[in-house]
Short mmCIF file of C-alpha atoms in Angstrom, two decimals:
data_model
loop_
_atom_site.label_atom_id
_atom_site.label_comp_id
_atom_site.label_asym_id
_atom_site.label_seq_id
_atom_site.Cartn_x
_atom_site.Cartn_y
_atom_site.Cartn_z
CA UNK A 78 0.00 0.00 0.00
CA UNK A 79 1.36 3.24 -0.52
CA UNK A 80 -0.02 6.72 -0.56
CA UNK A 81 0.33 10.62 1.33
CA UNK A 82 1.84 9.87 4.55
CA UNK A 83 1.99 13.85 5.23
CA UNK A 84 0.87 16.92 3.82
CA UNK A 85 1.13 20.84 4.07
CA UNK A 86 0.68 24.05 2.58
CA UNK A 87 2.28 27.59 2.83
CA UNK A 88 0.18 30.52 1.40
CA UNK A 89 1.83 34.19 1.38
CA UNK A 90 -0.07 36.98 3.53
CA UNK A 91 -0.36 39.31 1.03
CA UNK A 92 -3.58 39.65 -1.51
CA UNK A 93 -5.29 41.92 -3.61
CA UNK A 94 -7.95 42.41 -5.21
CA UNK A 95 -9.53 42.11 -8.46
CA UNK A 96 -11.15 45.21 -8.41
CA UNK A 97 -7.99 47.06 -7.36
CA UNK A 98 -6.18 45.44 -10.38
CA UNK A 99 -9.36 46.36 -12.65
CA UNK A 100 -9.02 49.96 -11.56
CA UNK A 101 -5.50 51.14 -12.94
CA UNK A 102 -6.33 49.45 -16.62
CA UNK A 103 -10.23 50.48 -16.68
CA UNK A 104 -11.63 47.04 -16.65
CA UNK A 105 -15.39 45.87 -15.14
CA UNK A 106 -14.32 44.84 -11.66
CA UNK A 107 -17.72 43.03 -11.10
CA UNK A 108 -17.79 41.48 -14.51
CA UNK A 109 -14.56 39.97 -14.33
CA UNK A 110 -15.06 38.61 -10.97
CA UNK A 111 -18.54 37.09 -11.67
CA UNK A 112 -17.66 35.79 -15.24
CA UNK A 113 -14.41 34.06 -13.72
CA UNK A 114 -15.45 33.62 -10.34
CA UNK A 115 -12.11 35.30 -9.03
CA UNK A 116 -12.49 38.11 -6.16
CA UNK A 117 -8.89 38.27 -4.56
CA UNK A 118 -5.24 36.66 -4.65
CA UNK A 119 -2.43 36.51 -3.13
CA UNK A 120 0.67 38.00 -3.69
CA UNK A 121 4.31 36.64 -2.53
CA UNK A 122 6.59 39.37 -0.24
CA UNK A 123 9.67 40.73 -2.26
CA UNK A 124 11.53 37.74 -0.02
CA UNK A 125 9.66 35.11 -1.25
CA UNK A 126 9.53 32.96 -4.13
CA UNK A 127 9.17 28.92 -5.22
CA UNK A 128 12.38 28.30 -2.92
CA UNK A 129 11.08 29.56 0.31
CA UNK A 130 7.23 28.54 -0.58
CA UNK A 131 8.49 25.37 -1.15
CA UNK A 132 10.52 24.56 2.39
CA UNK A 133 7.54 25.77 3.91
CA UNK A 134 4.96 23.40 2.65
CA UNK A 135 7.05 21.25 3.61
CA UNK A 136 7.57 22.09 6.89
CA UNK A 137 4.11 21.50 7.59
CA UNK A 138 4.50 18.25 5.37
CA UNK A 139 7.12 16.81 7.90
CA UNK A 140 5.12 17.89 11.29
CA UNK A 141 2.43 15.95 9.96
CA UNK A 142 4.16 13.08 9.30
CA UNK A 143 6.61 12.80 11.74
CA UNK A 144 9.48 11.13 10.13
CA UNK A 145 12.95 11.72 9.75
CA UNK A 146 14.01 14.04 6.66
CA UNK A 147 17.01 11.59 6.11
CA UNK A 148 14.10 8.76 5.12
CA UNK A 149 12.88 10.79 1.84
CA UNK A 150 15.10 9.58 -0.95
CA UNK A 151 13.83 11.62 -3.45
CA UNK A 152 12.52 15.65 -3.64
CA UNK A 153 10.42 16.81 -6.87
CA UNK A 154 9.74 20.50 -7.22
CA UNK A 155 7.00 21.53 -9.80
CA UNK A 156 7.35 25.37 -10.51
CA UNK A 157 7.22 27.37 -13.63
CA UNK A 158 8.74 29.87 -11.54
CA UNK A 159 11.59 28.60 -10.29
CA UNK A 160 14.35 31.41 -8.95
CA UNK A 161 16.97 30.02 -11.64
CA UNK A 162 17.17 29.34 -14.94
CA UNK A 163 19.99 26.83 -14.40
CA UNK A 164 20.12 25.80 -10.59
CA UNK A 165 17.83 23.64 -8.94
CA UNK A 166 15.51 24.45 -6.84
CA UNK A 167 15.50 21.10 -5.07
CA UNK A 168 18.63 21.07 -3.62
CA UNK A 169 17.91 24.47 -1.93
CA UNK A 170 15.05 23.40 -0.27
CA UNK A 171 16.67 19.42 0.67
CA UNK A 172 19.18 21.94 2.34
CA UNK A 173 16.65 23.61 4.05
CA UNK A 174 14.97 21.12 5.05
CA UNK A 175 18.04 18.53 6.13
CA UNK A 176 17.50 16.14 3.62
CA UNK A 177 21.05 16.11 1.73
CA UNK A 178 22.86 14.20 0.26
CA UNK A 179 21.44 11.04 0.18
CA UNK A 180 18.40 12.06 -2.09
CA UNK A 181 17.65 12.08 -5.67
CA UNK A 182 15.93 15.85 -6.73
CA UNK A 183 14.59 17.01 -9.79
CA UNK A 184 12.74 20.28 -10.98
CA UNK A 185 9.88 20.05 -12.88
CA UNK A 186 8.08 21.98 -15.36
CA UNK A 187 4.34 21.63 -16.90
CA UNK A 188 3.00 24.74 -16.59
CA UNK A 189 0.42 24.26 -14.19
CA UNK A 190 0.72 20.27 -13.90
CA UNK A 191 4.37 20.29 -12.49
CA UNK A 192 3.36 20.07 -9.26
CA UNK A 193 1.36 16.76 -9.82
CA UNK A 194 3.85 15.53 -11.92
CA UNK A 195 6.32 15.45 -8.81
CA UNK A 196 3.67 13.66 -7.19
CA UNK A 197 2.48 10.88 -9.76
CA UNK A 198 7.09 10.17 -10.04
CA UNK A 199 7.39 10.03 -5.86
CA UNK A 200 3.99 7.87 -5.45
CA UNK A 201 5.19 5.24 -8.00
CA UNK A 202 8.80 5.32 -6.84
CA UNK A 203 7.78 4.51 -3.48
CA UNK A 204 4.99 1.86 -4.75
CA UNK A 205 7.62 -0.34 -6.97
CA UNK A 206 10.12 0.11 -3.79
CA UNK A 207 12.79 2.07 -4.93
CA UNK A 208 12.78 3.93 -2.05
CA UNK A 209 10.84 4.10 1.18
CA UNK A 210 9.24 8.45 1.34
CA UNK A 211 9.47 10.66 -1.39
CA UNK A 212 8.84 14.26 -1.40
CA UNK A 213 6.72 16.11 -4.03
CA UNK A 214 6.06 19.63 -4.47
CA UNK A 215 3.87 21.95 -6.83
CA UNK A 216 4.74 25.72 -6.35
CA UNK A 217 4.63 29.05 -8.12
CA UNK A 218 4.62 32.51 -7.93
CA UNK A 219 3.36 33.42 -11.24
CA UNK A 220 3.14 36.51 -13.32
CA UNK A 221 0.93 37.84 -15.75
CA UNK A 222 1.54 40.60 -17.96
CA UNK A 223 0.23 43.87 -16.63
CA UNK A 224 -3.09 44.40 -17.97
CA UNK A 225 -3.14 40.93 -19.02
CA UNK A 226 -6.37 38.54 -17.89
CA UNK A 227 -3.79 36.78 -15.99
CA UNK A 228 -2.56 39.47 -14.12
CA UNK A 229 -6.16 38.97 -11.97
CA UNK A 230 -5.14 35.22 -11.33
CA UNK A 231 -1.82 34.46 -11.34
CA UNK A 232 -1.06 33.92 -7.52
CA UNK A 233 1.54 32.33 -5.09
CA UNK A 234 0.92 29.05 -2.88
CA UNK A 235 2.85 25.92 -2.52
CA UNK A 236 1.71 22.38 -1.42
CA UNK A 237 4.44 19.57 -0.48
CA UNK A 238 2.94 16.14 0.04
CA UNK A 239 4.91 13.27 0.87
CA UNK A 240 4.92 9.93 0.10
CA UNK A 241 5.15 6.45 1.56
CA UNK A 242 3.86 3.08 2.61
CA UNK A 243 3.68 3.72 6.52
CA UNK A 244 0.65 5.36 8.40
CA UNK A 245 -0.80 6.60 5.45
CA UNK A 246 -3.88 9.14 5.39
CA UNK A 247 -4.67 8.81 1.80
CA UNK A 248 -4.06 5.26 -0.13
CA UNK A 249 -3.25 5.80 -3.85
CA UNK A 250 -6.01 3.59 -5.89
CA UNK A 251 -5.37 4.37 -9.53
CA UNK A 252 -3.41 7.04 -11.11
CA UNK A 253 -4.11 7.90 -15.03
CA UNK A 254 -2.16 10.67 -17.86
CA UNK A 255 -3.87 12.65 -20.53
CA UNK A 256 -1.51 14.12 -22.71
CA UNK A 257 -1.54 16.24 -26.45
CA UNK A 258 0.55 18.64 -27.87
CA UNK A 259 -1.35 21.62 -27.33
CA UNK A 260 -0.02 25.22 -28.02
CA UNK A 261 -2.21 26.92 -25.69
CA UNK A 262 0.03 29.21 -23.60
CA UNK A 263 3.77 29.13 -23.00
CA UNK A 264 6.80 31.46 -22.07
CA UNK A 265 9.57 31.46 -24.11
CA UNK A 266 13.07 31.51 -23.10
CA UNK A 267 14.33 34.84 -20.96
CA UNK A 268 10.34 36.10 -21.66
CA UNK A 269 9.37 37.84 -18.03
CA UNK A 270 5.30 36.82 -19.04
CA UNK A 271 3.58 34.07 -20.56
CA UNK A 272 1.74 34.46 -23.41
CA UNK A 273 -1.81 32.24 -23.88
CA UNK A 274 -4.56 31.45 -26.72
CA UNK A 275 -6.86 33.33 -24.75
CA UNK A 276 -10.05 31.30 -25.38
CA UNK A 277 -8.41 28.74 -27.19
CA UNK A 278 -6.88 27.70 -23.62
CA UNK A 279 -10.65 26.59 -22.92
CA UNK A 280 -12.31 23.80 -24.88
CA UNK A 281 -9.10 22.28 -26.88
CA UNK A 282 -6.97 23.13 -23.85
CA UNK A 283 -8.51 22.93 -20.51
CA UNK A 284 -11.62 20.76 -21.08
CA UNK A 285 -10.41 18.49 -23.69
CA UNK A 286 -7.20 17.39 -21.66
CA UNK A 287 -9.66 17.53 -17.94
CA UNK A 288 -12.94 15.25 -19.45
CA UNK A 289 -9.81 12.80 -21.55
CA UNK A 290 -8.31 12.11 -17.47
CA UNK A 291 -11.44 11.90 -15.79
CA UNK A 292 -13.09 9.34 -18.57
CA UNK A 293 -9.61 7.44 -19.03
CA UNK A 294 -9.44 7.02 -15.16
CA UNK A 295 -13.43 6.03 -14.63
CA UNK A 296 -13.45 3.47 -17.01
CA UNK A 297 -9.73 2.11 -15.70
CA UNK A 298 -11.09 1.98 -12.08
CA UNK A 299 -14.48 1.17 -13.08
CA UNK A 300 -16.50 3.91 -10.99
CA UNK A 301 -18.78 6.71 -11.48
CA UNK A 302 -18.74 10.45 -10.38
CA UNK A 303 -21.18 9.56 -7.68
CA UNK A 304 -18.89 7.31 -5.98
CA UNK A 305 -16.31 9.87 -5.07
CA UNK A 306 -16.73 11.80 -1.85
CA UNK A 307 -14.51 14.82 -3.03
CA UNK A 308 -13.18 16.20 -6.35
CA UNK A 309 -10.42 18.50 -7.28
CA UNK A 310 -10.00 19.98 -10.51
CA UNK A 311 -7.35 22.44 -11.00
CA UNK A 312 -8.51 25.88 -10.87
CA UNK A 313 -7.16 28.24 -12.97
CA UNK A 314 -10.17 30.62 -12.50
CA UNK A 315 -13.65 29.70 -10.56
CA UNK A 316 -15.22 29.18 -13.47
CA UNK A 317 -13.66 26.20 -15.38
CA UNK A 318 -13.15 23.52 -12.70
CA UNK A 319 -16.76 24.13 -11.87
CA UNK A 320 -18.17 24.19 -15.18
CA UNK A 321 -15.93 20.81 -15.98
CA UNK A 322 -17.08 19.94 -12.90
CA UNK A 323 -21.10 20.31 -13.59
CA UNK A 324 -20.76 18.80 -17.23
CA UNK A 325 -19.44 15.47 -16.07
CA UNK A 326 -22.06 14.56 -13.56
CA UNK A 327 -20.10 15.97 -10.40
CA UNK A 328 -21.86 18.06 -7.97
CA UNK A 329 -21.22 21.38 -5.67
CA UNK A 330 -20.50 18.63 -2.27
CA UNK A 331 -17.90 17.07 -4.47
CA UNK A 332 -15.70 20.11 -5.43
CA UNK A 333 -16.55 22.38 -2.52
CA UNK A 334 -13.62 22.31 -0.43
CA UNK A 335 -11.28 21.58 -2.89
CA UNK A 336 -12.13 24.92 -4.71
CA UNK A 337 -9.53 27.60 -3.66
CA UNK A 338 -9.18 30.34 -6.60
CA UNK A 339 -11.93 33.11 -5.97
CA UNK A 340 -9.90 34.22 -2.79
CA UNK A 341 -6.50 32.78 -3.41
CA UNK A 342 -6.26 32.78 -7.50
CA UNK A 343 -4.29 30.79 -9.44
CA UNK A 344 -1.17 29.11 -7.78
CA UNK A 345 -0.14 27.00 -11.12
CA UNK A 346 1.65 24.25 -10.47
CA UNK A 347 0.31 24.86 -6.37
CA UNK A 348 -3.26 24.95 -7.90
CA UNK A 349 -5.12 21.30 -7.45
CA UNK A 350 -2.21 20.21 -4.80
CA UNK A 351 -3.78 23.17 -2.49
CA UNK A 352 -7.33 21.63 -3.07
CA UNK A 353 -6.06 18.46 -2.35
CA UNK A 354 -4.59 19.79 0.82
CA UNK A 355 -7.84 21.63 1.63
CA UNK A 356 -9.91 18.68 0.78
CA UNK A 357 -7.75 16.62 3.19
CA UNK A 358 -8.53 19.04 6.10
CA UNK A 359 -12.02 18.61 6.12
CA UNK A 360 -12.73 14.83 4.56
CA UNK A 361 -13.34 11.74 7.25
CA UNK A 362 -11.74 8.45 7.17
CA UNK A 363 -12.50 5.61 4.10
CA UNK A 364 -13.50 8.43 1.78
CA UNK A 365 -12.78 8.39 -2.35
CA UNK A 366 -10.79 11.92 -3.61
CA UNK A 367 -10.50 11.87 -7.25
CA UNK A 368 -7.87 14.86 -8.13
CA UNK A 369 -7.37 16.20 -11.58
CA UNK A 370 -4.22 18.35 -12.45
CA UNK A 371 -3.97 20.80 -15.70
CA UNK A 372 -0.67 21.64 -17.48
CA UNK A 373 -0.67 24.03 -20.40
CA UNK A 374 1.36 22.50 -23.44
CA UNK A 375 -1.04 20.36 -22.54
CA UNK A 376 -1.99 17.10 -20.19
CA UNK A 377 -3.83 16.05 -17.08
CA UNK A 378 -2.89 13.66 -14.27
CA UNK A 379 -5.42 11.75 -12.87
CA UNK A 380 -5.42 10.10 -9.36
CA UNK A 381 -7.51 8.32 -6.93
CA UNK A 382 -6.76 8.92 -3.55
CA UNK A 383 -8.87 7.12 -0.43
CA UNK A 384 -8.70 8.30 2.73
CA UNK A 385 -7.66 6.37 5.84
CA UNK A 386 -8.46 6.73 10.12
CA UNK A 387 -4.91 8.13 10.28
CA UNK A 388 -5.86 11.34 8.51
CA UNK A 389 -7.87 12.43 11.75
CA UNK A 390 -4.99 12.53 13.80
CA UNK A 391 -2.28 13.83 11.30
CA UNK A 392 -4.29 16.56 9.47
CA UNK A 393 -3.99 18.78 13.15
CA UNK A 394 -0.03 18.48 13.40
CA UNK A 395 0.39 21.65 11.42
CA UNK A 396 -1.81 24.53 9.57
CA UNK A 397 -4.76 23.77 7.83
CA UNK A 398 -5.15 25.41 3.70
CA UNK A 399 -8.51 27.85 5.06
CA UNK A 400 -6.72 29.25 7.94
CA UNK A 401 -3.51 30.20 6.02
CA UNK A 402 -6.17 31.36 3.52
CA UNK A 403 -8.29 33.23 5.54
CA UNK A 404 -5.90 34.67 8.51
CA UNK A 405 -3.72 37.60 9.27
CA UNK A 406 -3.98 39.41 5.82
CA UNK A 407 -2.50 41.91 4.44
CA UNK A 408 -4.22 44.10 1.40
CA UNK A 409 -2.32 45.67 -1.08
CA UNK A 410 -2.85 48.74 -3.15
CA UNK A 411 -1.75 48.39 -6.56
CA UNK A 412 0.73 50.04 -6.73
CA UNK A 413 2.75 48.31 -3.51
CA UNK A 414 1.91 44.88 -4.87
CA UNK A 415 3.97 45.80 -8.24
CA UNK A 416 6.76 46.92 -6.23
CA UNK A 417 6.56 43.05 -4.89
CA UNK A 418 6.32 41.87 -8.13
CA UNK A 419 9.04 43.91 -9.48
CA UNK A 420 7.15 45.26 -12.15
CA UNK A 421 8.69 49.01 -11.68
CA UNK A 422 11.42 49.47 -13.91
CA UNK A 423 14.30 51.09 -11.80
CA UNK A 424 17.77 52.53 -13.10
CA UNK A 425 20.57 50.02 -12.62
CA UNK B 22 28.81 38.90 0.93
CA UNK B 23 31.00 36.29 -1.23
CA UNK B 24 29.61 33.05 -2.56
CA UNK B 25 31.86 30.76 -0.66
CA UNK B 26 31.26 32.52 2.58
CA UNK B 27 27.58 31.75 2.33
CA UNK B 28 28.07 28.03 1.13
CA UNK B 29 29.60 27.50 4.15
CA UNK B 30 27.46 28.93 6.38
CA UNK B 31 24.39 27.25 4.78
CA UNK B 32 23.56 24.69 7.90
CA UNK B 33 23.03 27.70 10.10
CA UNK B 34 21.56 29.80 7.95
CA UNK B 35 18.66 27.53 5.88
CA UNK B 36 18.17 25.00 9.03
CA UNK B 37 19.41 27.09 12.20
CA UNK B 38 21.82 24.10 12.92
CA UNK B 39 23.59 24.26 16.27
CA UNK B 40 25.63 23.00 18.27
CA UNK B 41 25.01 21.35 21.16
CA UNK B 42 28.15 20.66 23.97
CA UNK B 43 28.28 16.84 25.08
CA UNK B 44 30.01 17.55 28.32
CA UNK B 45 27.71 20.55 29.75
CA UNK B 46 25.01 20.60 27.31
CA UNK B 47 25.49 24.31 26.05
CA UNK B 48 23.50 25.31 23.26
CA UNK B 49 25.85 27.23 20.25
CA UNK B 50 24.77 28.95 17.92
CA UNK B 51 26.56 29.49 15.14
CA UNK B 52 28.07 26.08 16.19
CA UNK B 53 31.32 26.73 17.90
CA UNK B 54 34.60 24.58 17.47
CA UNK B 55 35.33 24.83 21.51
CA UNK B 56 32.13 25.21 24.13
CA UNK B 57 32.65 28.79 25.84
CA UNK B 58 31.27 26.94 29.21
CA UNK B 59 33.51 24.19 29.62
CA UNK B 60 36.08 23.90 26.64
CA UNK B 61 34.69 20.77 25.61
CA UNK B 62 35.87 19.76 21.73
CA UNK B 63 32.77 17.31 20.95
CA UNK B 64 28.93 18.53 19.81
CA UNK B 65 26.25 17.38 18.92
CA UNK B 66 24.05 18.86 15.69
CA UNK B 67 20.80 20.11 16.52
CA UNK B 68 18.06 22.40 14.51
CA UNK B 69 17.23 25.11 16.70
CA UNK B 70 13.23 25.20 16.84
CA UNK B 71 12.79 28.59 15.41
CA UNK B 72 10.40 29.21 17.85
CA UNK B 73 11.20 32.19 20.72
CA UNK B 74 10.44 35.58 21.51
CA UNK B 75 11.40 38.99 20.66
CA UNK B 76 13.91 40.74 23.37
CA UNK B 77 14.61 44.00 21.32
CA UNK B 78 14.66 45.05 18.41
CA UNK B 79 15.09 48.55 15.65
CA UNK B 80 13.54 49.82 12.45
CA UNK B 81 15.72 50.01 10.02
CA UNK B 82 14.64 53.75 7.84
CA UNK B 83 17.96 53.90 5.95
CA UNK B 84 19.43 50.39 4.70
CA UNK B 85 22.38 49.58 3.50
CA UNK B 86 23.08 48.59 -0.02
CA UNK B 87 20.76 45.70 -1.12
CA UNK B 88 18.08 46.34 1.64
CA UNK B 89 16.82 49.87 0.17
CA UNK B 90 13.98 48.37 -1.90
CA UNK B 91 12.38 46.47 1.31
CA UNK B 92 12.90 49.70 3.85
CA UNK B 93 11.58 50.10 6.54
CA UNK B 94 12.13 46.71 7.65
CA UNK B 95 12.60 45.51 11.57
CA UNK B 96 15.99 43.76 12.97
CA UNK B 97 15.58 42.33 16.21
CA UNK B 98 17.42 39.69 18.69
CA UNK B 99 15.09 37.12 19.36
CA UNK B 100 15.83 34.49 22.50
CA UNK B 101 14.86 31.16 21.18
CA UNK B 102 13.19 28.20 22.96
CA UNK B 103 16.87 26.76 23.34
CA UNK B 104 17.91 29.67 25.19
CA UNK B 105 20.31 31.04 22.54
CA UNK B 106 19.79 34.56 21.47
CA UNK B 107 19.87 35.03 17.39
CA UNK B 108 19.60 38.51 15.41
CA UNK B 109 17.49 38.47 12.63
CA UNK B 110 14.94 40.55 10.43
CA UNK B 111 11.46 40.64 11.38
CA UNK B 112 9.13 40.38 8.08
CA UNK B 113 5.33 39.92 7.27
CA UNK B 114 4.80 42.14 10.12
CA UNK B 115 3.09 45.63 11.06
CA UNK B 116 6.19 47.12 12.34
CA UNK B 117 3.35 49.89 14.51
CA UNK B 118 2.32 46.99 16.33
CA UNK B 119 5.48 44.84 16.91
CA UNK B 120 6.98 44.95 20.72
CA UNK B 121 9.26 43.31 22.85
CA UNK B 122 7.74 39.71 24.01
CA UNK B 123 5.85 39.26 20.78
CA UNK B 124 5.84 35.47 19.80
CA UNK B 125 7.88 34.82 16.73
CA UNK B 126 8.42 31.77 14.77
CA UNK B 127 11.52 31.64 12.07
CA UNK B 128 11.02 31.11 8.24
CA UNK B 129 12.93 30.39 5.64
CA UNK B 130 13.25 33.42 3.20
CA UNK B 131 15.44 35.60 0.45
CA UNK B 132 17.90 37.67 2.51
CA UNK B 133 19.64 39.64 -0.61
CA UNK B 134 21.16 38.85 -3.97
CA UNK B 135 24.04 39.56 -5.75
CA UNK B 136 22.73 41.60 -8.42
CA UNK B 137 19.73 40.15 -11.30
CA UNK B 138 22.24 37.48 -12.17
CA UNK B 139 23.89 36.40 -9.29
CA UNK B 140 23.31 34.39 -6.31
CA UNK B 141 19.95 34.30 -4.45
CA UNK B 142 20.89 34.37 -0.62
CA UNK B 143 18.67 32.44 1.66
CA UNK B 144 18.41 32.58 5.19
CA UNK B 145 16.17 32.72 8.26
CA UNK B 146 13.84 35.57 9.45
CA UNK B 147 11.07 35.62 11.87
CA UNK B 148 7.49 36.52 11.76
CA UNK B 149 4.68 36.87 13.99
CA UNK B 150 3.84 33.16 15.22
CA UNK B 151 0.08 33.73 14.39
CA UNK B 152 -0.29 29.44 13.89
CA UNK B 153 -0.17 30.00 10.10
#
């Protein structure tokens, strides 16, 4: 049996909202929030990034499970933001987190499905025995363009989940890919912003790759929508995962707690780990999770996760996703949050 | 600061590694090569908590090269659960409503870089511990 033996999440403090970034380019404030169902997000400080995200997700990943760093043999960090072009971000945060040198790391990118990636290589690793915990993360601070419809989503979050065979709180059931080539958004080499298809990243993009994972992985494991307790779709905006949602046969009590993006936007490769995380906080013992990942380029990972007694007594051992999301904010005004971002251009 | 300097200084500064004394059980940190208690030559590793409380601490108006962009920003000496006393910058904070016995909790974070294409320096800070 293997599966999440520990879990955690780091959000930054900082947010902002829609309607502050619709009022420097002249957008509808309320239209853009109801059409995407997107109201705030949050923004990393000037001293954070995927590095520092990262280590603390998993942190809170460790104090839940409560085993020795030197046991993970491997550490996979999902990011399309990581701090260096050529430098991993995975040994920083083994460093950090007293892990080296025995370990195997690896960066990952996917767009938004990096962070899932890490976690469909450290779940099978540990499952054929190759090693006995592995460590996966999906984190991001993202940027889009000023002015740009992703400038309203593109947030900061991590989620670290680690993996092994002992005391597990979620058993892996099935795990499924959905992959294309699809050009619907990238960033090119020494680019500061992505560029997308704007509504060409929806139905060949988004849905296509989404419904292929979730139809692949029903008929593999034989169930229906109705049989899962939970769902997580990744959440670029509030409106596709629930839309997706709706059109396969899922309901509102499915996705619920999962769903993170009105108040904490998009968190890329952080995106559908968080509402894993956040689904994990609140779900009981012996209960089906089916989670669904997006990456832009494009593909979907599919997994089924079910829960087990030892998630009541773990999930309490650190932070839980609404409290980061909810607690001790700070609001910023526009034109603070693109100092953050570094989006004023200053004399060398 | 040089890129050698902080590789070697990296167990202190990403995991607050110390050093604990064998013979009296005095807490250094940064981890000492003889115990200022009893002389003693042999340690033990330990991560310091990164749990303690603030002691004193100044706002920093004017920063030194590097810092400007983040001013005003808090420095403070913070005694840790361990007993050691460590010096560190206070972030994600309201720096009106910080004061001496506040709870703080470290964090792993950027401390400076060496230009746009350089080396990113990470170290600890603290913040409020607000159980986030």
């Amino acid at each position: 049996m293997v599966g999440i033996i520990g879990y955690g999440t780091q959000i930054p403090r900082y947010r902002i909202k829609v309607k502050e970034i619709a009022k420097v380019w002249g957008a509808d404030a309320e239209a853009l929030s109801k059409g995407l169902n997107l109201y705030e997000k949050s923004v990393p400080a000037p001293d954070e990034d995927t590095a520092t995200l990262s280590v603390g997700a998993a942190k809170n990943a460790l104090a839940r499970s409560g085993i020795d760093p030197k046991l993970i043999g491997a550490v996979y960090v999902g990011s399309e933001s990581h701090p260096y072009a050529v430098k991993p971000t995975g040994t920083i945060v083994s460093e950090a987190l007293g892990i080296c040198p025995h370990v195997h790391t690896a960066d990952l990118e996917f767009a938004c499905k990096a962070g899932t990636e890490g976690m469909f290589i450290a779940l099978h690793l540990v499952k054929t025995g190759v090693m006995e915990c592995a460590l996966a993360i999906g984190a991001d601070t993202s940027q889009g363009a000023p002015g740009d419809a992703l400038e309203y989503s593109a947030s900061a979050g991590a989620a670290a989940f680690l993996m092994g065979t002992k005391n597990i709180v979620a058993e892996l059931v099935d795990t499924q890919c959905y992959m294309t080539d699809t050009p619907d958004f990238w960033r090119r080499e020494n680019a500061h912003y992505p560029e997308h298809g704007g509504r060409f990243t929806g139905k060949p993009a988004y849905q296509k790759h989404v419904f292929g994972a979730v139809e692949a992985i029903l008929e593999k494991t034989g169930m229906k929508p109705k049989d899962f307790d939970y769902l997580i779709f990744h959440q670029p905006n509030g409106k596709f995962p629930v839309q997706a949602a709706k059109q396969l046969g899922f309901t509102e009590a499915q996705y619920r707690y999962g769903l993170l993006t009105p108040t904490l936007g998009n968190t890329y490769s952080g995106s559908s780990p968080m509402g894993l995380a956040a689904t994990l906080d609140e779900a009981g013992p012996d209960q089906l999770i089916l989670l669904v990942s997006y990456g832009s380029g494009a593909g979907s990972d599919a997994f089924v996760f079910r829960t087990t007694k030892h998630l009541l007594t773990n999930r309490d051992l650190a932070p839980r996703v609404r409290k980061q999301l909810n607690e001790h904010l700070q609001y910023l005004e526009y034109g603070e949050y693109a100092k953050f971002r570094g989006k004023i251009l200053k004399p060398e | 600061m040089n890129v050698p300097r902080h590789w070697r200084e990296t167990p202190e500064r990403y995991r607050m590694e110390a050093a604990k004394c064998r013979k009296c059980g005095k807490i250094s940190f940064p981890a000492r090569l003889i115990c200022p208690e009893c002389k003693n030559k042999v340690f033990d590793k330990i991560n310091l908590s990164g749990k303690g409380k603030l002691l004193t601490y100044t706002i920093i108006r004017t920063a030194p090269e590097g810092f400007v962009d983040i001013a005003p920003y808090a420095v403070g000496i913070v005694e840790m659960k361990e007993g050691v006393r460590v010096m560190g910058q206070i972030t994600d904070c309201d720096l009106l409503s910080l004061k001496t016995g506040d709870k703080l909790i470290s964090r792993f974070r950027r401390i400076n870089e060496e230009g746009k294409t350089g080396l990113i320096m990470y170290a600890y800070k603290f913040v409020p511990d607000v159980g986030i």
